Coordinates of C-alpha atoms in Angstrom, one line a residue:
M329 CA 140.5 159.8 217.8
V330 CA 142.6 159.3 220.4
E331 CA 144.5 161.7 219.3
G332 CA 142.0 164.0 219.3
F333 CA 141.2 163.3 223.3
G334 CA 144.6 164.4 224.1
I335 CA 145.5 161.2 226.4
A336 CA 148.3 160.5 224.1
K337 CA 151.4 162.1 224.2
N338 CA 153.3 161.1 221.4
P339 CA 152.5 158.3 218.1
K340 CA 153.7 155.4 220.8
D341 CA 151.0 155.8 222.9
V342 CA 148.3 156.7 220.1
A343 CA 148.8 152.6 219.4
F344 CA 148.7 151.8 222.9
Y345 CA 145.2 153.7 224.1
S346 CA 143.9 152.4 220.4
S347 CA 144.7 149.0 221.5
L348 CA 143.2 149.7 224.7
L349 CA 140.1 150.8 223.0
F350 CA 139.8 147.0 220.9
T351 CA 140.8 145.1 223.8
S352 CA 138.0 146.5 226.2
F353 CA 135.2 145.0 223.5
A354 CA 137.3 141.6 223.0
L355 CA 137.4 141.4 227.1
C356 CA 133.8 142.3 227.9
Q357 CA 132.3 139.8 225.1
A358 CA 134.6 137.2 226.7
L359 CA 133.3 137.4 230.1
T360 CA 129.4 137.3 229.3
I361 CA 129.4 135.6 225.4
M362 CA 129.0 132.2 227.1
Y363 CA 126.1 133.4 229.4
W364 CA 124.1 135.0 226.1
G365 CA 124.8 131.6 224.3
R366 CA 123.2 129.3 227.3
L367 CA 120.6 132.0 227.7
S368 CA 119.3 131.6 224.4
D369 CA 118.9 127.8 224.4
R370 CA 116.4 128.7 227.1
I371 CA 114.3 131.4 226.3
G372 CA 114.8 131.5 222.4
R373 CA 117.0 133.3 220.2
R374 CA 114.9 136.7 218.9
P375 CA 115.3 137.8 223.0
I376 CA 118.9 137.9 222.9
L377 CA 119.0 139.0 219.1
F378 CA 117.0 142.0 220.4
I379 CA 119.2 143.1 223.6
G380 CA 122.1 142.7 221.2
L381 CA 121.3 145.1 218.7
T382 CA 119.9 147.7 221.0
G383 CA 123.0 147.6 222.6
N384 CA 125.2 147.9 219.6
L385 CA 122.8 151.3 219.0
V386 CA 123.3 152.6 222.3
S387 CA 127.1 152.0 222.4
F388 CA 127.6 153.7 218.9
L389 CA 125.6 156.7 220.1
I390 CA 127.9 156.9 223.3
F391 CA 131.0 156.4 220.9
G392 CA 130.1 159.1 218.5
L393 CA 129.3 161.8 221.2
S394 CA 132.4 160.7 224.1
K395 CA 134.8 163.7 224.4
S396 CA 136.9 161.8 226.4
F397 CA 138.9 158.6 225.9
W398 CA 137.4 157.0 228.9
V399 CA 133.5 157.8 227.8
A400 CA 135.0 155.9 224.3
L401 CA 136.2 153.0 226.8
A402 CA 132.8 152.6 228.3
A403 CA 131.3 152.6 225.3
R404 CA 133.2 149.7 223.8
S405 CA 133.0 147.9 226.9
L406 CA 129.0 148.2 227.0
N407 CA 129.3 147.1 223.5
G408 CA 131.0 144.1 224.5
L409 CA 128.9 143.3 227.8
L410 CA 125.8 143.1 225.3
S411 CA 127.1 141.9 222.1
G412 CA 125.0 138.4 222.6
N413 CA 123.9 138.5 219.0
V414 CA 127.0 137.2 217.4
V415 CA 126.6 133.8 219.2
V416 CA 122.9 133.8 218.5
I417 CA 123.3 134.4 214.5
K418 CA 125.5 131.1 214.5
S419 CA 122.5 129.0 216.2
I420 CA 119.8 130.4 213.7
F421 CA 121.8 129.4 211.1
A422 CA 123.2 126.4 212.3
E423 CA 119.0 125.8 212.9
I424 CA 117.4 126.7 209.4
S425 CA 119.9 124.6 207.6
D426 CA 121.1 121.1 206.9
D427 CA 123.8 119.2 205.8
T428 CA 122.5 119.7 202.2
N429 CA 123.3 123.3 202.3
R430 CA 125.0 124.1 205.7
A431 CA 128.2 125.0 203.7
R432 CA 126.5 128.0 201.8
M433 CA 124.7 129.2 204.9
M434 CA 127.5 129.1 207.1
A435 CA 129.7 131.1 204.1
L436 CA 127.5 134.1 205.0
L437 CA 128.8 134.7 208.2
P438 CA 131.8 135.2 207.7
L439 CA 130.5 136.9 204.5
M440 CA 128.4 139.6 206.4
W441 CA 131.3 140.1 209.1
N442 CA 133.9 140.8 206.3
V443 CA 131.4 142.9 204.2
G444 CA 130.8 144.3 207.4
S445 CA 134.2 145.3 208.4
I446 CA 135.3 146.4 205.1
A447 CA 132.6 148.9 204.8
G448 CA 133.0 149.8 208.6
A449 CA 136.8 151.1 208.1
A450 CA 135.4 152.9 204.6
V451 CA 132.7 154.7 206.4
G452 CA 134.8 155.5 209.3
G453 CA 137.7 156.8 206.9
I454 CA 135.6 158.6 204.6
F455 CA 133.0 160.0 207.2
A456 CA 135.4 160.6 209.9
D457 CA 136.0 164.4 210.9
P458 CA 133.6 165.6 208.3
A459 CA 134.2 169.5 208.9
H460 CA 137.9 169.0 208.2
Q461 CA 137.4 166.6 205.4
Y462 CA 134.7 168.2 203.6
P463 CA 134.3 171.8 204.7
G464 CA 132.2 172.8 201.8
L465 CA 129.4 170.8 203.1
F466 CA 129.7 169.9 207.0
G467 CA 132.4 173.3 207.6
D468 CA 129.7 175.8 209.1
I469 CA 128.4 173.1 211.2
Q470 CA 129.5 173.8 215.0
F471 CA 128.3 170.1 215.8
F472 CA 130.5 168.1 213.8
Q473 CA 133.7 170.5 214.8
D474 CA 132.5 169.5 218.5
Y475 CA 131.9 165.7 217.8
P476 CA 134.1 165.4 214.4
Y477 CA 133.8 161.5 215.0
F478 CA 129.7 161.2 214.9
L479 CA 128.5 161.0 211.5
P480 CA 130.3 157.3 211.0
C481 CA 128.6 156.7 214.1
A482 CA 125.3 157.6 213.1
I483 CA 125.7 155.7 209.9
S484 CA 126.1 152.5 212.1
C485 CA 123.5 153.7 214.3
S486 CA 121.3 153.7 211.3
V487 CA 121.9 150.2 209.7
T488 CA 121.8 148.9 213.5
F489 CA 118.1 150.4 214.0
F490 CA 116.6 149.3 210.5
S491 CA 118.6 145.5 211.4
L492 CA 116.4 146.0 214.8
I493 CA 113.5 146.6 213.2
M494 CA 113.5 143.8 210.6
A495 CA 114.4 141.4 213.2
V496 CA 111.7 142.3 215.4
F497 CA 109.1 142.2 212.3
K498 CA 110.2 139.4 210.4
L499 CA 112.7 136.8 212.2
K500 CA 110.7 133.9 213.7
E501 CA 112.2 132.1 216.4
T502 CA 114.0 129.0 215.3
L503 CA 114.5 127.5 218.6
V504 CA 110.9 125.1 219.3
R505 CA 110.1 125.2 223.1
K506 CA 107.6 122.2 224.6
N507 CA 107.6 124.1 227.8
K508 CA 108.6 127.7 228.7
G509 CA 112.2 128.0 230.0
K510 CA 112.8 124.6 228.0
P511 CA 114.3 123.9 224.5
L512 CA 112.6 120.9 222.6
Q513 CA 114.5 121.1 219.2
A514 CA 115.7 123.0 216.3
Q515 CA 113.7 123.2 213.5
T516 CA 116.2 121.2 211.7
Q517 CA 118.9 118.7 212.3
T518 CA 122.7 118.6 212.2
P519 CA 124.9 117.1 210.0
A520 CA 125.6 114.3 212.3
A521 CA 122.2 113.6 212.6
S522 CA 121.5 111.7 209.5
S523 CA 124.9 109.9 209.8
P524 CA 125.0 106.1 210.1
E525 CA 127.7 106.0 212.3
Y526 CA 126.2 106.6 215.9
S527 CA 127.4 104.7 219.6
S528 CA 124.8 105.0 222.3
S529 CA 127.4 105.0 224.8
T530 CA 129.4 108.1 222.7
A531 CA 128.2 111.6 224.0
I532 CA 130.3 113.7 221.7
A533 CA 133.1 111.1 219.9
N534 CA 133.9 113.8 217.1
E535 CA 132.3 116.0 214.5
N536 CA 130.5 113.5 212.5
T537 CA 128.7 111.5 215.5
P538 CA 125.0 111.7 215.2
L539 CA 122.9 113.2 217.6
L540 CA 119.9 110.4 217.6
A541 CA 120.4 106.5 217.1
A542 CA 118.1 104.8 214.7
G543 CA 116.0 102.0 216.8
V544 CA 116.4 103.8 219.7
D545 CA 112.9 105.3 221.5
Q546 CA 111.4 108.7 219.9
E547 CA 110.9 109.6 223.9
A548 CA 114.9 108.6 224.7
Q549 CA 115.8 110.8 221.7
V550 CA 113.6 113.9 222.8
S551 CA 114.8 113.5 226.4
Q552 CA 118.6 113.5 224.8
Q553 CA 117.8 116.8 222.9
L554 CA 116.5 118.4 226.2
K555 CA 119.3 117.6 227.8
Q556 CA 121.8 120.7 228.0
R557 CA 125.3 120.2 229.4
S558 CA 127.6 121.8 231.2
L559 CA 130.6 123.3 230.0
R560 CA 132.7 120.8 231.3
E561 CA 130.5 117.9 229.8
L562 CA 131.2 119.6 226.2
M563 CA 134.8 120.4 226.6
T564 CA 135.7 116.7 225.1
P565 CA 139.3 116.2 223.7
T566 CA 137.6 116.9 220.3
V567 CA 136.2 120.2 221.2
A568 CA 139.0 121.3 223.0
R569 CA 141.5 120.7 220.0
V570 CA 139.0 122.9 218.1
M571 CA 138.5 125.6 220.3
A572 CA 142.2 125.8 220.8
T573 CA 143.2 126.0 217.5
N574 CA 140.3 128.2 217.1
I575 CA 141.7 130.4 219.6
L576 CA 145.5 130.6 217.9
I577 CA 143.9 131.6 214.5
C578 CA 141.2 134.2 215.7
L579 CA 144.4 135.8 217.9
A580 CA 146.3 136.2 214.7
I581 CA 143.7 137.4 212.6
A582 CA 142.8 140.2 215.5
I583 CA 146.2 141.0 215.9
G584 CA 146.4 141.9 212.1
D585 CA 143.0 143.8 211.9
Q586 CA 144.2 146.0 214.9
I587 CA 147.5 146.5 213.9
Y588 CA 146.9 147.1 209.8
P589 CA 145.4 150.4 210.3
I590 CA 147.7 151.6 212.7
F591 CA 150.5 150.3 210.6
A592 CA 149.3 152.4 207.9
A593 CA 148.7 155.5 209.2
T594 CA 152.3 155.3 211.0
S595 CA 154.4 157.3 209.2
T596 CA 157.3 155.6 207.1
E597 CA 160.1 157.0 209.5
D598 CA 158.4 154.9 211.8
G599 CA 158.4 151.9 209.6
G600 CA 154.9 152.6 208.4
L601 CA 153.1 153.3 205.2
G602 CA 152.3 157.1 205.7
F603 CA 148.2 157.0 204.9
E604 CA 145.7 159.0 205.4
A605 CA 142.8 157.9 207.1
R606 CA 140.8 157.8 203.2
S607 CA 143.5 156.2 201.7
I608 CA 143.4 152.9 204.7
G609 CA 139.5 153.2 204.3
F610 CA 140.0 152.9 200.3
S611 CA 142.3 149.9 200.9
L612 CA 140.5 147.8 203.2
S613 CA 136.9 148.4 200.9
I614 CA 139.0 146.8 197.7
A615 CA 138.8 143.2 199.6
T616 CA 134.9 143.9 199.1
I617 CA 135.6 142.2 195.8
A618 CA 137.2 138.9 196.8
V619 CA 134.6 138.7 199.6
F620 CA 131.6 138.2 197.4
Y621 CA 132.9 136.1 194.8
V622 CA 134.9 133.7 197.2
Q623 CA 132.6 133.4 200.1
L624 CA 129.1 132.8 198.0
F625 CA 131.1 130.3 195.1
V626 CA 134.1 129.3 195.5
Y627 CA 134.3 128.0 199.1
P628 CA 131.0 126.1 199.3
R629 CA 132.6 124.0 196.1
L630 CA 136.1 123.2 198.1
E631 CA 133.7 122.6 201.5
R632 CA 131.9 119.5 199.3
K633 CA 134.6 118.6 197.7
Y634 CA 137.4 118.4 200.3
G635 CA 135.9 119.2 203.5
A636 CA 135.4 122.1 206.3
L637 CA 139.0 120.5 207.7
F638 CA 140.8 121.1 205.0
C639 CA 139.7 124.2 203.7
Y640 CA 140.6 125.4 207.8
R641 CA 144.2 124.1 207.5
R642 CA 144.7 125.8 203.8
G643 CA 143.3 129.1 205.2
Q644 CA 145.8 129.1 208.2
V645 CA 148.5 128.3 206.0
L646 CA 147.7 131.0 203.4
M647 CA 147.2 133.5 206.4
I648 CA 150.9 133.1 207.2
I649 CA 152.1 135.1 203.7
P650 CA 150.6 138.5 203.8
Y651 CA 151.6 138.8 207.6
I652 CA 155.1 138.0 206.7
V653 CA 155.6 140.1 203.5
L654 CA 152.8 143.5 204.4
P655 CA 155.6 145.0 206.9
F656 CA 158.4 145.2 204.0
L657 CA 156.0 147.3 202.0
S658 CA 157.2 150.4 204.5
I659 CA 160.8 150.2 202.6
L660 CA 159.0 151.3 198.9
S661 CA 156.5 153.5 200.8
A662 CA 159.3 155.3 202.3
H663 CA 161.3 155.6 199.3
L664 CA 158.4 156.6 197.3
E665 CA 157.7 159.5 199.7
K666 CA 161.4 160.7 199.4
S667 CA 160.6 160.9 195.6
V668 CA 157.5 163.3 195.6
T669 CA 156.5 166.4 197.6
D670 CA 153.0 166.1 197.9
P671 CA 152.4 165.1 201.3
R672 CA 149.0 163.0 200.2
F673 CA 151.3 160.8 197.9
A674 CA 149.4 157.7 199.3
M675 CA 146.1 159.1 197.7
I676 CA 145.1 156.9 194.7
T677 CA 143.1 159.8 193.3
L678 CA 146.3 161.9 193.0
L679 CA 148.7 161.6 190.5
P680 CA 150.8 164.6 189.8
D681 CA 151.8 165.4 186.4
K682 CA 155.5 166.0 187.5
W683 CA 155.7 162.3 188.5
D684 CA 158.5 160.7 186.2
R685 CA 157.3 157.0 184.9
Y686 CA 159.5 155.6 187.5
T687 CA 157.9 157.2 190.6
I688 CA 154.6 156.1 189.0
A689 CA 155.7 152.4 188.2
E690 CA 156.5 152.8 192.3
Y691 CA 153.5 154.2 193.3
A692 CA 151.5 151.4 191.1
A693 CA 153.6 148.6 192.6
L694 CA 153.3 149.9 196.0
W695 CA 149.2 149.6 195.6
V696 CA 149.4 146.4 193.4
M697 CA 151.4 144.8 196.0
L698 CA 149.0 146.2 199.1
V699 CA 145.9 144.9 197.4
S700 CA 146.9 141.4 196.5
L701 CA 148.4 140.7 200.0
L702 CA 144.8 142.3 201.6
L703 CA 142.9 140.0 199.1
L704 CA 145.1 136.7 200.2
L705 CA 144.2 137.7 203.3
T706 CA 140.9 137.8 203.2
V707 CA 140.6 135.0 201.1
A708 CA 142.6 132.6 204.1
K709 CA 140.3 134.1 206.9
I710 CA 137.1 133.5 204.8
L711 CA 138.6 129.6 204.6
A712 CA 139.5 129.5 208.0
T713 CA 136.6 131.5 209.8
T714 CA 133.6 129.6 207.5
S715 CA 135.2 126.6 208.5
I716 CA 135.2 126.9 212.0
N717 CA 132.0 127.8 212.2
I718 CA 130.7 124.2 210.3
L719 CA 132.9 122.1 212.8
T720 CA 131.4 123.9 215.8
V721 CA 128.2 122.7 214.5
N722 CA 129.0 119.7 213.6
I723 CA 130.5 118.4 216.8
A724 CA 127.5 120.4 219.0
P725 CA 126.0 116.9 220.9
S726 CA 122.4 118.4 220.7
K727 CA 120.3 121.2 219.7
S728 CA 120.0 122.1 223.1
D729 CA 123.8 122.7 223.1
L730 CA 124.1 124.9 220.3
G731 CA 123.8 128.0 221.9
S732 CA 126.4 127.0 224.0
M733 CA 129.1 125.5 221.9
N734 CA 128.7 128.6 219.8
G735 CA 129.2 130.4 222.8
A736 CA 132.4 128.8 223.8
Q737 CA 133.7 129.0 219.9
Q738 CA 132.9 132.8 220.2
M739 CA 134.6 133.3 223.9
A740 CA 137.5 131.4 222.0
M741 CA 137.5 133.8 219.4
T742 CA 137.8 137.3 221.4

């Protein structure tokens, strides 16, 4: 897409301008995410969710219809500014769960994120520039020749519109308010609320500190729930440590997620894999297999047995392996490219009969190693991202601060 804008003079410029598109979203999200989180603690979760979904819908349309880099950059920035739905979803999940099902509920968040990321990459690779990829279907349609990236954006808009309709008619408000603009409490308590360990003099001790103490007057308990703390009050040493590690791990994930498509598309002469868009989308979509199983079945069991902190640490360790090994696959890809004449050698659907058994073995080895590393990376990200969601909810001092805490976490992630 960046190449089509004509702003990049060489392949290195493509990577630079692509990174600007990614960075603009993260920067604008970081500037506003705390505001959306705190606002959701005051006016409720539903309004912020509606604004976020509407922002996604509009920005996707603008992005798909953009014919210059700067319009695309503005669309990405708008998307980041209005992405309050990200933090609100975490608060909703925390409010409709308790300590008996929170691990499984929180596991759904990165599951949806991973499935969406993988499916989005696949949709982008398969449906981008349909007039040239599928000339028999779209070759005669001038609109798709003028706007080659509108089709995948239109698919994203359709999904977002369906989500917006479902939210409007099916989603109930999870933040119960006593008076207008004043949050009373959510429908459920955090895990800390049922813990026997409590000190009334400790506002935020650690992730296991209970919210309400036994024997405390009910009115005082409700008054404590109504109090919304400032960001400085929330940033205790425990919270600061959690957020600091969150920043580092999310930085690693963001770098890996943004670099891999560029690395895969870069020619083998420049140290990449030399893949086409369809091959990149295919390699990313395979990880869906691991996402469903690990997210829904493996992680909840691990969290119940070992705890969220253990899973968080193991996820960070496992993430190191793919990041170190992936760049070396360029060597095998370069050797394989020299062995065949078909420039689309990386396509999984193309296995020319003239390839000898050694070339086929190299081809299979490349894909087996690539898919294995991507699956391992997906598992590591599931362990890390799901655990940090649970840890963030557990260290929230009260229900009135859930939006602020999740906003701080999301700001750290960006």
